[in-house]
């Protein structure tokens, strides 16, 4: 017997550096959309992982804790639907493996060598503090920083060349029309302040459809239908992917994103919904 149709799992605070309220807000808004569709939902906090997960048909998760993800894998094996997939979330958190997969698939990502400095990023887990993502002016100092990280117990490091151009943040939901992008250099929103490295955007012309196709390709590859990321638009309009994340806060486009995410969940899980003001149920496959 299911406790509810859908369990919505919030992200532990340590995995939401400077974004706890924003992450909470998008999950809440998606939950409201699902309730509006007549679906029964329950909530579960990843910060209370010692409590057992309620039984449900569908688990909708922003969680990144290994214990929770392993439990969700077991639920998946027992027939439950988990969105985003635990495998996808794990890969997104393991930046080193993620970038290798994207490279192997032919997706244009930042190279290992360049002439404008380097980013040294924690590669074995998602960034939790500003110390997990550091800029260094040359390869030698980047390697020194990588060795210092390893000495602190970080097992994998991803070193990528800094790319000059316009920094663009994008957000999308696969199998929907929703896709949007923003220039953080315009609105000043920042998690760790690293966006300032690229300066004020020049707004180089580029093909939005090309960026969306690249982002959806990465999302499909990484089994992460609800996603966000960062790219650099070079002066010739070529996008270079520098980061890809499972379920960001969507704070710049929360209302539109919540609607698309709710539709994605309903369609992927094949749930029955009730239209407001109408007794008829609709089956989404």
PDB file of C-alpha atoms in Angstrom:
ATOM      1  CA  UNK A   1       0.000   0.000   0.000  1.00  0.00           C
ATOM      2  CA  UNK A   2       1.464   3.349  -1.005  1.00  0.00           C
ATOM      3  CA  UNK A   3       1.649   6.161   1.573  1.00  0.00           C
ATOM      4  CA  UNK A   4       1.269   8.621  -1.323  1.00  0.00           C
ATOM      5  CA  UNK A   5       1.636   8.769  -5.079  1.00  0.00           C
ATOM      6  CA  UNK A   6       4.673  11.039  -5.032  1.00  0.00           C
ATOM      7  CA  UNK A   7       7.387  11.656  -2.439  1.00  0.00           C
ATOM      8  CA  UNK A   8       9.273  14.914  -2.943  1.00  0.00           C
ATOM      9  CA  UNK A   9      12.781  14.894  -1.470  1.00  0.00           C
ATOM     10  CA  UNK A  10      14.422  18.192  -0.560  1.00  0.00           C
ATOM     11  CA  UNK A  11      18.173  18.763  -0.838  1.00  0.00           C
ATOM     12  CA  UNK A  12      20.375  18.750   2.259  1.00  0.00           C
ATOM     13  CA  UNK A  13      21.549  22.228   3.202  1.00  0.00           C
ATOM     14  CA  UNK A  14      25.204  21.358   2.700  1.00  0.00           C
ATOM     15  CA  UNK A  15      24.488  20.676  -0.970  1.00  0.00           C
ATOM     16  CA  UNK A  16      22.800  24.078  -1.381  1.00  0.00           C
ATOM     17  CA  UNK A  17      25.605  26.556  -0.677  1.00  0.00           C
ATOM     18  CA  UNK A  18      24.081  30.052  -0.587  1.00  0.00           C
ATOM     19  CA  UNK A  19      20.949  28.610  -2.256  1.00  0.00           C
ATOM     20  CA  UNK A  20      18.910  26.903   0.480  1.00  0.00           C
ATOM     21  CA  UNK A  21      15.880  29.190   0.138  1.00  0.00           C
ATOM     22  CA  UNK A  22      15.994  29.084  -3.678  1.00  0.00           C
ATOM     23  CA  UNK A  23      16.192  25.275  -3.781  1.00  0.00           C
ATOM     24  CA  UNK A  24      13.363  25.011  -1.265  1.00  0.00           C
ATOM     25  CA  UNK A  25      11.237  27.418  -3.305  1.00  0.00           C
ATOM     26  CA  UNK A  26      11.414  25.512  -6.614  1.00  0.00           C
ATOM     27  CA  UNK A  27      10.567  22.167  -4.991  1.00  0.00           C
ATOM     28  CA  UNK A  28       7.651  23.776  -3.153  1.00  0.00           C
ATOM     29  CA  UNK A  29       6.329  25.375  -6.321  1.00  0.00           C
ATOM     30  CA  UNK A  30       6.540  22.099  -8.252  1.00  0.00           C
ATOM     31  CA  UNK A  31       4.662  20.421  -5.393  1.00  0.00           C
ATOM     32  CA  UNK A  32       1.912  23.031  -5.649  1.00  0.00           C
ATOM     33  CA  UNK A  33       1.550  22.339  -9.389  1.00  0.00           C
ATOM     34  CA  UNK A  34       1.260  18.602  -8.714  1.00  0.00           C
ATOM     35  CA  UNK A  35      -1.358  19.193  -6.016  1.00  0.00           C
ATOM     36  CA  UNK A  36      -3.293  21.340  -8.477  1.00  0.00           C
ATOM     37  CA  UNK A  37      -3.373  18.310 -10.771  1.00  0.00           C
ATOM     38  CA  UNK A  38      -5.075  16.265  -8.057  1.00  0.00           C
ATOM     39  CA  UNK A  39      -2.016  14.207  -7.133  1.00  0.00           C
ATOM     40  CA  UNK A  40      -1.188  13.078  -3.600  1.00  0.00           C
ATOM     41  CA  UNK A  41       2.268  14.071  -2.431  1.00  0.00           C
ATOM     42  CA  UNK A  42       4.408  13.698   0.677  1.00  0.00           C
ATOM     43  CA  UNK A  43       7.641  15.467   1.560  1.00  0.00           C
ATOM     44  CA  UNK A  44      10.914  14.082   2.858  1.00  0.00           C
ATOM     45  CA  UNK A  45      14.027  15.967   3.928  1.00  0.00           C
ATOM     46  CA  UNK A  46      17.413  14.637   2.899  1.00  0.00           C
ATOM     47  CA  UNK A  47      18.736  16.168   6.140  1.00  0.00           C
ATOM     48  CA  UNK A  48      16.653  13.540   7.988  1.00  0.00           C
ATOM     49  CA  UNK A  49      18.008  10.535   6.100  1.00  0.00           C
ATOM     50  CA  UNK A  50      17.897   8.371   9.233  1.00  0.00           C
ATOM     51  CA  UNK A  51      14.119   8.241   8.766  1.00  0.00           C
ATOM     52  CA  UNK A  52      12.867   5.615   6.285  1.00  0.00           C
ATOM     53  CA  UNK A  53      11.583   6.815   2.921  1.00  0.00           C
ATOM     54  CA  UNK A  54       7.787   6.617   2.637  1.00  0.00           C
ATOM     55  CA  UNK A  55       6.408   4.111   0.148  1.00  0.00           C
ATOM     56  CA  UNK A  56       5.321   5.693  -3.139  1.00  0.00           C
ATOM     57  CA  UNK A  57       4.916   5.106  -6.854  1.00  0.00           C
ATOM     58  CA  UNK A  58       7.135   8.057  -7.747  1.00  0.00           C
ATOM     59  CA  UNK A  59      10.070   9.788  -6.045  1.00  0.00           C
ATOM     60  CA  UNK A  60      10.919  13.313  -7.130  1.00  0.00           C
ATOM     61  CA  UNK A  61      14.307  14.208  -5.729  1.00  0.00           C
ATOM     62  CA  UNK A  62      16.726  17.079  -5.417  1.00  0.00           C
ATOM     63  CA  UNK A  63      18.794  14.928  -3.036  1.00  0.00           C
ATOM     64  CA  UNK A  64      22.514  14.294  -3.448  1.00  0.00           C
ATOM     65  CA  UNK A  65      23.354  12.302  -0.335  1.00  0.00           C
ATOM     66  CA  UNK A  66      24.877   8.917  -1.185  1.00  0.00           C
ATOM     67  CA  UNK A  67      22.768   7.042   1.378  1.00  0.00           C
ATOM     68  CA  UNK A  68      19.542   8.520   0.013  1.00  0.00           C
ATOM     69  CA  UNK A  69      20.579   7.892  -3.594  1.00  0.00           C
ATOM     70  CA  UNK A  70      21.402   4.253  -2.878  1.00  0.00           C
ATOM     71  CA  UNK A  71      17.985   3.810  -1.246  1.00  0.00           C
ATOM     72  CA  UNK A  72      16.358   5.410  -4.294  1.00  0.00           C
ATOM     73  CA  UNK A  73      18.233   2.950  -6.512  1.00  0.00           C
ATOM     74  CA  UNK A  74      16.645   0.113  -4.524  1.00  0.00           C
ATOM     75  CA  UNK A  75      13.212   1.713  -4.883  1.00  0.00           C
ATOM     76  CA  UNK A  76      13.840   1.963  -8.612  1.00  0.00           C
ATOM     77  CA  UNK A  77      14.765  -1.715  -8.822  1.00  0.00           C
ATOM     78  CA  UNK A  78      11.496  -2.524  -7.035  1.00  0.00           C
ATOM     79  CA  UNK A  79       9.529  -0.719  -9.738  1.00  0.00           C
ATOM     80  CA  UNK A  80       9.295   2.873  -8.503  1.00  0.00           C
ATOM     81  CA  UNK A  81      10.001   5.804 -10.817  1.00  0.00           C
ATOM     82  CA  UNK A  82      12.702   8.210  -9.625  1.00  0.00           C
ATOM     83  CA  UNK A  83      13.108  11.702 -11.125  1.00  0.00           C
ATOM     84  CA  UNK A  84      15.915  12.708 -11.672  1.00  0.00           C
ATOM     85  CA  UNK A  85      17.479   9.244 -11.821  1.00  0.00           C
ATOM     86  CA  UNK A  86      19.906   8.367  -8.978  1.00  0.00           C
ATOM     87  CA  UNK A  87      22.501   7.331 -11.575  1.00  0.00           C
ATOM     88  CA  UNK A  88      22.219  10.697 -13.287  1.00  0.00           C
ATOM     89  CA  UNK A  89      22.524  12.644 -10.045  1.00  0.00           C
ATOM     90  CA  UNK A  90      25.613  10.676  -9.037  1.00  0.00           C
ATOM     91  CA  UNK A  91      27.256  11.367 -12.399  1.00  0.00           C
ATOM     92  CA  UNK A  92      26.414  15.077 -12.209  1.00  0.00           C
ATOM     93  CA  UNK A  93      27.998  15.253  -8.759  1.00  0.00           C
ATOM     94  CA  UNK A  94      31.141  13.458  -9.952  1.00  0.00           C
ATOM     95  CA  UNK A  95      32.355  16.285 -12.182  1.00  0.00           C
ATOM     96  CA  UNK A  96      35.469  14.456 -13.369  1.00  0.00           C
ATOM     97  CA  UNK A  97      33.482  11.488 -14.702  1.00  0.00           C
ATOM     98  CA  UNK A  98      30.766  13.767 -16.039  1.00  0.00           C
ATOM     99  CA  UNK A  99      33.168  15.788 -18.166  1.00  0.00           C
ATOM    100  CA  UNK A 100      34.791  12.617 -19.516  1.00  0.00           C
ATOM    101  CA  UNK A 101      31.381  11.329 -20.614  1.00  0.00           C
ATOM    102  CA  UNK A 102      30.467  14.609 -22.277  1.00  0.00           C
ATOM    103  CA  UNK A 103      33.815  14.713 -24.103  1.00  0.00           C
ATOM    104  CA  UNK A 104      33.417  11.124 -25.298  1.00  0.00           C
ATOM    105  CA  UNK A 105      29.978  11.984 -26.688  1.00  0.00           C
ATOM    106  CA  UNK A 106      31.449  14.812 -28.767  1.00  0.00           C
ATOM    107  CA  UNK A 107      29.913  17.628 -26.714  1.00  0.00           C
ATOM    108  CA  UNK A 108      31.991  20.810 -26.828  1.00  0.00           C
ATOM    109  CA  UNK A 109      33.441  21.231 -23.328  1.00  0.00           C
ATOM    110  CA  UNK A 110      36.299  23.309 -21.945  1.00  0.00           C
ATOM    111  CA  UNK A 111      39.698  21.868 -22.939  1.00  0.00           C
ATOM    112  CA  UNK A 112      42.436  20.717 -20.577  1.00  0.00           C
ATOM    113  CA  UNK A 113      44.967  23.265 -21.808  1.00  0.00           C
ATOM    114  CA  UNK A 114      44.749  26.964 -22.669  1.00  0.00           C
ATOM    115  CA  UNK A 115      46.396  30.365 -22.309  1.00  0.00           C
ATOM    116  CA  UNK A 116      44.030  32.264 -19.995  1.00  0.00           C
ATOM    117  CA  UNK A 117      44.332  30.469 -16.686  1.00  0.00           C
ATOM    118  CA  UNK A 118      42.728  27.348 -15.267  1.00  0.00           C
ATOM    119  CA  UNK A 119      39.814  26.245 -13.146  1.00  0.00           C
ATOM    120  CA  UNK A 120      40.547  23.598 -10.541  1.00  0.00           C
ATOM    121  CA  UNK A 121      37.316  21.922  -9.473  1.00  0.00           C
ATOM    122  CA  UNK A 122      36.447  19.197  -7.038  1.00  0.00           C
ATOM    123  CA  UNK A 123      35.675  16.153  -9.169  1.00  0.00           C
ATOM    124  CA  UNK A 124      34.357  13.569  -6.716  1.00  0.00           C
ATOM    125  CA  UNK A 125      31.305  15.422  -5.389  1.00  0.00           C
ATOM    126  CA  UNK A 126      29.242  18.543  -5.977  1.00  0.00           C
ATOM    127  CA  UNK A 127      30.765  21.850  -4.889  1.00  0.00           C
ATOM    128  CA  UNK A 128      29.820  22.655  -1.309  1.00  0.00           C
ATOM    129  CA  UNK A 129      32.100  25.631  -0.583  1.00  0.00           C
ATOM    130  CA  UNK A 130      34.038  28.212  -2.583  1.00  0.00           C
ATOM    131  CA  UNK A 131      37.191  26.155  -1.889  1.00  0.00           C
ATOM    132  CA  UNK A 132      35.844  23.431  -4.201  1.00  0.00           C
ATOM    133  CA  UNK A 133      36.163  25.672  -7.287  1.00  0.00           C
ATOM    134  CA  UNK A 134      39.356  27.727  -7.641  1.00  0.00           C
ATOM    135  CA  UNK A 135      40.899  29.786 -10.421  1.00  0.00           C
ATOM    136  CA  UNK A 136      44.645  29.683 -11.016  1.00  0.00           C
ATOM    137  CA  UNK A 137      46.636  31.805 -13.504  1.00  0.00           C
ATOM    138  CA  UNK A 138      48.753  28.985 -14.968  1.00  0.00           C
ATOM    139  CA  UNK A 139      48.956  25.215 -15.229  1.00  0.00           C
ATOM    140  CA  UNK A 140      51.760  24.856 -12.678  1.00  0.00           C
ATOM    141  CA  UNK A 141      49.803  26.630  -9.931  1.00  0.00           C
ATOM    142  CA  UNK A 142      46.685  24.698 -10.950  1.00  0.00           C
ATOM    143  CA  UNK A 143      48.530  21.419 -10.392  1.00  0.00           C
ATOM    144  CA  UNK A 144      49.792  22.660  -7.022  1.00  0.00           C
ATOM    145  CA  UNK A 145      46.227  23.469  -5.982  1.00  0.00           C
ATOM    146  CA  UNK A 146      45.026  20.069  -7.223  1.00  0.00           C
ATOM    147  CA  UNK A 147      47.637  18.331  -5.078  1.00  0.00           C
ATOM    148  CA  UNK A 148      46.574  20.400  -2.062  1.00  0.00           C
ATOM    149  CA  UNK A 149      42.973  19.334  -2.610  1.00  0.00           C
ATOM    150  CA  UNK A 150      44.003  15.694  -2.822  1.00  0.00           C
ATOM    151  CA  UNK A 151      45.942  16.064   0.440  1.00  0.00           C
ATOM    152  CA  UNK A 152      42.667  17.113   2.075  1.00  0.00           C
ATOM    153  CA  UNK A 153      41.004  13.885   0.965  1.00  0.00           C
ATOM    154  CA  UNK A 154      39.376  14.921  -2.326  1.00  0.00           C
ATOM    155  CA  UNK A 155      39.896  11.910  -4.557  1.00  0.00           C
ATOM    156  CA  UNK A 156      39.314  13.372  -8.031  1.00  0.00           C
ATOM    157  CA  UNK A 157      40.092  16.813  -9.450  1.00  0.00           C
ATOM    158  CA  UNK A 158      38.988  18.261 -12.772  1.00  0.00           C
ATOM    159  CA  UNK A 159      41.296  20.888 -14.297  1.00  0.00           C
ATOM    160  CA  UNK A 160      39.967  22.865 -17.264  1.00  0.00           C
ATOM    161  CA  UNK A 161      41.269  25.853 -19.179  1.00  0.00           C
ATOM    162  CA  UNK A 162      39.463  29.138 -18.654  1.00  0.00           C
ATOM    163  CA  UNK A 163      37.465  30.157 -21.722  1.00  0.00           C
ATOM    164  CA  UNK A 164      37.008  33.824 -22.543  1.00  0.00           C
ATOM    165  CA  UNK A 165      33.647  35.040 -23.781  1.00  0.00           C
ATOM    166  CA  UNK A 166      30.140  35.553 -22.417  1.00  0.00           C
ATOM    167  CA  UNK A 167      29.196  33.411 -19.436  1.00  0.00           C
ATOM    168  CA  UNK A 168      25.636  32.122 -19.890  1.00  0.00           C
ATOM    169  CA  UNK A 169      23.577  30.105 -17.418  1.00  0.00           C
ATOM    170  CA  UNK A 170      20.905  27.885 -18.944  1.00  0.00           C
ATOM    171  CA  UNK A 171      17.978  25.904 -17.567  1.00  0.00           C
ATOM    172  CA  UNK A 172      15.890  23.207 -19.204  1.00  0.00           C
ATOM    173  CA  UNK A 173      13.475  20.301 -18.835  1.00  0.00           C
ATOM    174  CA  UNK A 174      13.675  17.538 -21.421  1.00  0.00           C
ATOM    175  CA  UNK A 175      10.539  16.441 -23.286  1.00  0.00           C
ATOM    176  CA  UNK A 176       9.061  19.936 -22.821  1.00  0.00           C
ATOM    177  CA  UNK A 177       9.428  23.231 -24.671  1.00  0.00           C
ATOM    178  CA  UNK A 178      10.942  24.869 -21.603  1.00  0.00           C
ATOM    179  CA  UNK A 179      14.449  26.252 -22.033  1.00  0.00           C
ATOM    180  CA  UNK A 180      15.807  29.606 -20.929  1.00  0.00           C
ATOM    181  CA  UNK A 181      19.148  31.300 -20.410  1.00  0.00           C
ATOM    182  CA  UNK A 182      20.546  34.322 -18.595  1.00  0.00           C
ATOM    183  CA  UNK A 183      23.729  36.339 -18.352  1.00  0.00           C
ATOM    184  CA  UNK A 184      24.793  36.430 -14.670  1.00  0.00           C
ATOM    185  CA  UNK A 185      27.011  39.390 -15.555  1.00  0.00           C
ATOM    186  CA  UNK A 186      23.819  41.365 -16.182  1.00  0.00           C
ATOM    187  CA  UNK A 187      21.849  40.610 -13.016  1.00  0.00           C
ATOM    188  CA  UNK A 188      24.686  40.039 -10.528  1.00  0.00           C
ATOM    189  CA  UNK A 189      23.321  36.776  -9.079  1.00  0.00           C
ATOM    190  CA  UNK A 190      26.168  34.514  -8.023  1.00  0.00           C
ATOM    191  CA  UNK A 191      26.806  31.528  -5.759  1.00  0.00           C
ATOM    192  CA  UNK A 192      30.530  31.964  -5.131  1.00  0.00           C
ATOM    193  CA  UNK A 193      31.344  35.079  -7.187  1.00  0.00           C
ATOM    194  CA  UNK A 194      33.315  33.127  -9.814  1.00  0.00           C
ATOM    195  CA  UNK A 195      31.117  34.496 -12.606  1.00  0.00           C
ATOM    196  CA  UNK A 196      32.942  37.822 -12.336  1.00  0.00           C
ATOM    197  CA  UNK A 197      36.009  36.252 -13.939  1.00  0.00           C
ATOM    198  CA  UNK A 198      34.447  36.677 -17.402  1.00  0.00           C
ATOM    199  CA  UNK A 199      33.455  40.288 -16.792  1.00  0.00           C
ATOM    200  CA  UNK A 200      30.536  42.137 -18.327  1.00  0.00           C
ATOM    201  CA  UNK A 201      28.950  40.177 -21.185  1.00  0.00           C
ATOM    202  CA  UNK A 202      29.375  41.434 -24.741  1.00  0.00           C
ATOM    203  CA  UNK A 203      26.186  39.577 -25.770  1.00  0.00           C
ATOM    204  CA  UNK A 204      27.777  37.863 -28.738  1.00  0.00           C
ATOM    205  CA  UNK A 205      25.092  36.567 -31.133  1.00  0.00           C
ATOM    206  CA  UNK A 206      24.532  32.793 -30.941  1.00  0.00           C
ATOM    207  CA  UNK A 207      22.021  30.145 -31.944  1.00  0.00           C
ATOM    208  CA  UNK A 208      19.716  29.426 -28.982  1.00  0.00           C
ATOM    209  CA  UNK A 209      18.488  26.217 -30.638  1.00  0.00           C
ATOM    210  CA  UNK A 210      22.074  24.968 -30.913  1.00  0.00           C
ATOM    211  CA  UNK A 211      22.601  25.574 -27.200  1.00  0.00           C
ATOM    212  CA  UNK A 212      19.321  23.884 -26.325  1.00  0.00           C
ATOM    213  CA  UNK A 213      20.179  20.854 -28.452  1.00  0.00           C
ATOM    214  CA  UNK A 214      23.589  20.578 -26.784  1.00  0.00           C
ATOM    215  CA  UNK A 215      22.039  20.897 -23.326  1.00  0.00           C
ATOM    216  CA  UNK A 216      19.343  18.299 -24.048  1.00  0.00           C
ATOM    217  CA  UNK A 217      21.967  15.943 -25.459  1.00  0.00           C
ATOM    218  CA  UNK A 218      23.940  16.266 -22.224  1.00  0.00           C
ATOM    219  CA  UNK A 219      20.772  15.797 -20.146  1.00  0.00           C
ATOM    220  CA  UNK A 220      19.846  12.619 -22.010  1.00  0.00           C
ATOM    221  CA  UNK A 221      23.383  11.259 -21.757  1.00  0.00           C
ATOM    222  CA  UNK A 222      23.499  11.974 -18.012  1.00  0.00           C
ATOM    223  CA  UNK A 223      19.912  10.762 -17.364  1.00  0.00           C
ATOM    224  CA  UNK A 224      19.037  14.142 -15.882  1.00  0.00           C
ATOM    225  CA  UNK A 225      15.839  15.509 -17.401  1.00  0.00           C
ATOM    226  CA  UNK A 226      15.559  18.465 -14.995  1.00  0.00           C
ATOM    227  CA  UNK A 227      18.802  20.345 -15.437  1.00  0.00           C
ATOM    228  CA  UNK A 228      20.836  23.507 -15.556  1.00  0.00           C
ATOM    229  CA  UNK A 229      24.342  24.450 -16.534  1.00  0.00           C
ATOM    230  CA  UNK A 230      26.892  27.033 -17.526  1.00  0.00           C
ATOM    231  CA  UNK A 231      28.487  27.676 -20.870  1.00  0.00           C
ATOM    232  CA  UNK A 232      30.743  30.237 -22.496  1.00  0.00           C
ATOM    233  CA  UNK A 233      29.583  31.851 -25.724  1.00  0.00           C
ATOM    234  CA  UNK A 234      32.733  32.593 -27.675  1.00  0.00           C
ATOM    235  CA  UNK A 235      32.999  35.673 -29.929  1.00  0.00           C
ATOM    236  CA  UNK A 236      32.111  33.559 -32.987  1.00  0.00           C
ATOM    237  CA  UNK A 237      28.914  32.354 -31.265  1.00  0.00           C
ATOM    238  CA  UNK A 238      30.194  28.848 -30.428  1.00  0.00           C
ATOM    239  CA  UNK A 239      28.927  27.543 -27.043  1.00  0.00           C
ATOM    240  CA  UNK A 240      31.398  25.715 -24.782  1.00  0.00           C
ATOM    241  CA  UNK A 241      29.891  23.736 -21.907  1.00  0.00           C
ATOM    242  CA  UNK A 242      31.732  24.294 -18.631  1.00  0.00           C
ATOM    243  CA  UNK A 243      29.270  22.912 -16.062  1.00  0.00           C
ATOM    244  CA  UNK A 244      26.137  20.761 -15.949  1.00  0.00           C
ATOM    245  CA  UNK A 245      23.929  20.258 -12.901  1.00  0.00           C
ATOM    246  CA  UNK A 246      21.034  18.100 -11.765  1.00  0.00           C
ATOM    247  CA  UNK A 247      18.002  20.185 -10.802  1.00  0.00           C
ATOM    248  CA  UNK A 248      19.245  23.743 -10.086  1.00  0.00           C
ATOM    249  CA  UNK A 249      17.156  26.341  -8.237  1.00  0.00           C
ATOM    250  CA  UNK A 250      15.660  27.891 -11.419  1.00  0.00           C
ATOM    251  CA  UNK A 251      15.486  31.113  -9.396  1.00  0.00           C
ATOM    252  CA  UNK A 252      15.494  33.347 -12.489  1.00  0.00           C
ATOM    253  CA  UNK A 253      12.564  31.516 -14.093  1.00  0.00           C
ATOM    254  CA  UNK A 254      10.915  29.619 -11.253  1.00  0.00           C
ATOM    255  CA  UNK A 255       7.260  29.949 -12.244  1.00  0.00           C
ATOM    256  CA  UNK A 256       7.728  28.756 -15.827  1.00  0.00           C
ATOM    257  CA  UNK A 257      10.156  26.038 -14.746  1.00  0.00           C
ATOM    258  CA  UNK A 258       7.817  24.674 -12.049  1.00  0.00           C
ATOM    259  CA  UNK A 259       5.053  24.190 -14.599  1.00  0.00           C
ATOM    260  CA  UNK A 260       7.386  22.406 -17.027  1.00  0.00           C
ATOM    261  CA  UNK A 261       8.856  20.206 -14.280  1.00  0.00           C
ATOM    262  CA  UNK A 262       5.397  19.183 -13.084  1.00  0.00           C
ATOM    263  CA  UNK A 263       4.426  18.230 -16.650  1.00  0.00           C
ATOM    264  CA  UNK A 264       7.690  16.303 -17.050  1.00  0.00           C
ATOM    265  CA  UNK A 265       6.965  14.320 -13.865  1.00  0.00           C
ATOM    266  CA  UNK A 266       3.392  13.517 -14.884  1.00  0.00           C
ATOM    267  CA  UNK A 267       4.388  12.407 -18.376  1.00  0.00           C
ATOM    268  CA  UNK A 268       7.437  10.390 -17.317  1.00  0.00           C
ATOM    269  CA  UNK A 269       5.545   8.605 -14.543  1.00  0.00           C
ATOM    270  CA  UNK A 270       2.329   8.126 -16.575  1.00  0.00           C
ATOM    271  CA  UNK A 271       0.238   9.581 -13.756  1.00  0.00           C
ATOM    272  CA  UNK A 272      -3.480  10.293 -13.836  1.00  0.00           C
ATOM    273  CA  UNK A 273      -4.373  13.928 -13.154  1.00  0.00           C
ATOM    274  CA  UNK A 274      -7.619  15.694 -12.471  1.00  0.00           C
ATOM    275  CA  UNK A 275      -8.314  18.922 -14.291  1.00  0.00           C
ATOM    276  CA  UNK A 276      -9.459  21.709 -11.989  1.00  0.00           C
ATOM    277  CA  UNK A 277     -13.178  22.242 -12.111  1.00  0.00           C
ATOM    278  CA  UNK A 278     -13.644  18.992 -13.992  1.00  0.00           C
ATOM    279  CA  UNK A 279     -14.311  15.440 -12.779  1.00  0.00           C
ATOM    280  CA  UNK A 280     -12.590  13.880 -15.793  1.00  0.00           C
ATOM    281  CA  UNK A 281      -9.165  12.281 -15.330  1.00  0.00           C
ATOM    282  CA  UNK A 282      -6.461  12.512 -17.948  1.00  0.00           C
ATOM    283  CA  UNK A 283      -3.868   9.804 -18.528  1.00  0.00           C
ATOM    284  CA  UNK A 284      -0.382  11.027 -19.427  1.00  0.00           C
ATOM    285  CA  UNK A 285       1.998   8.478 -20.883  1.00  0.00           C
TER     286      UNK A 285
END
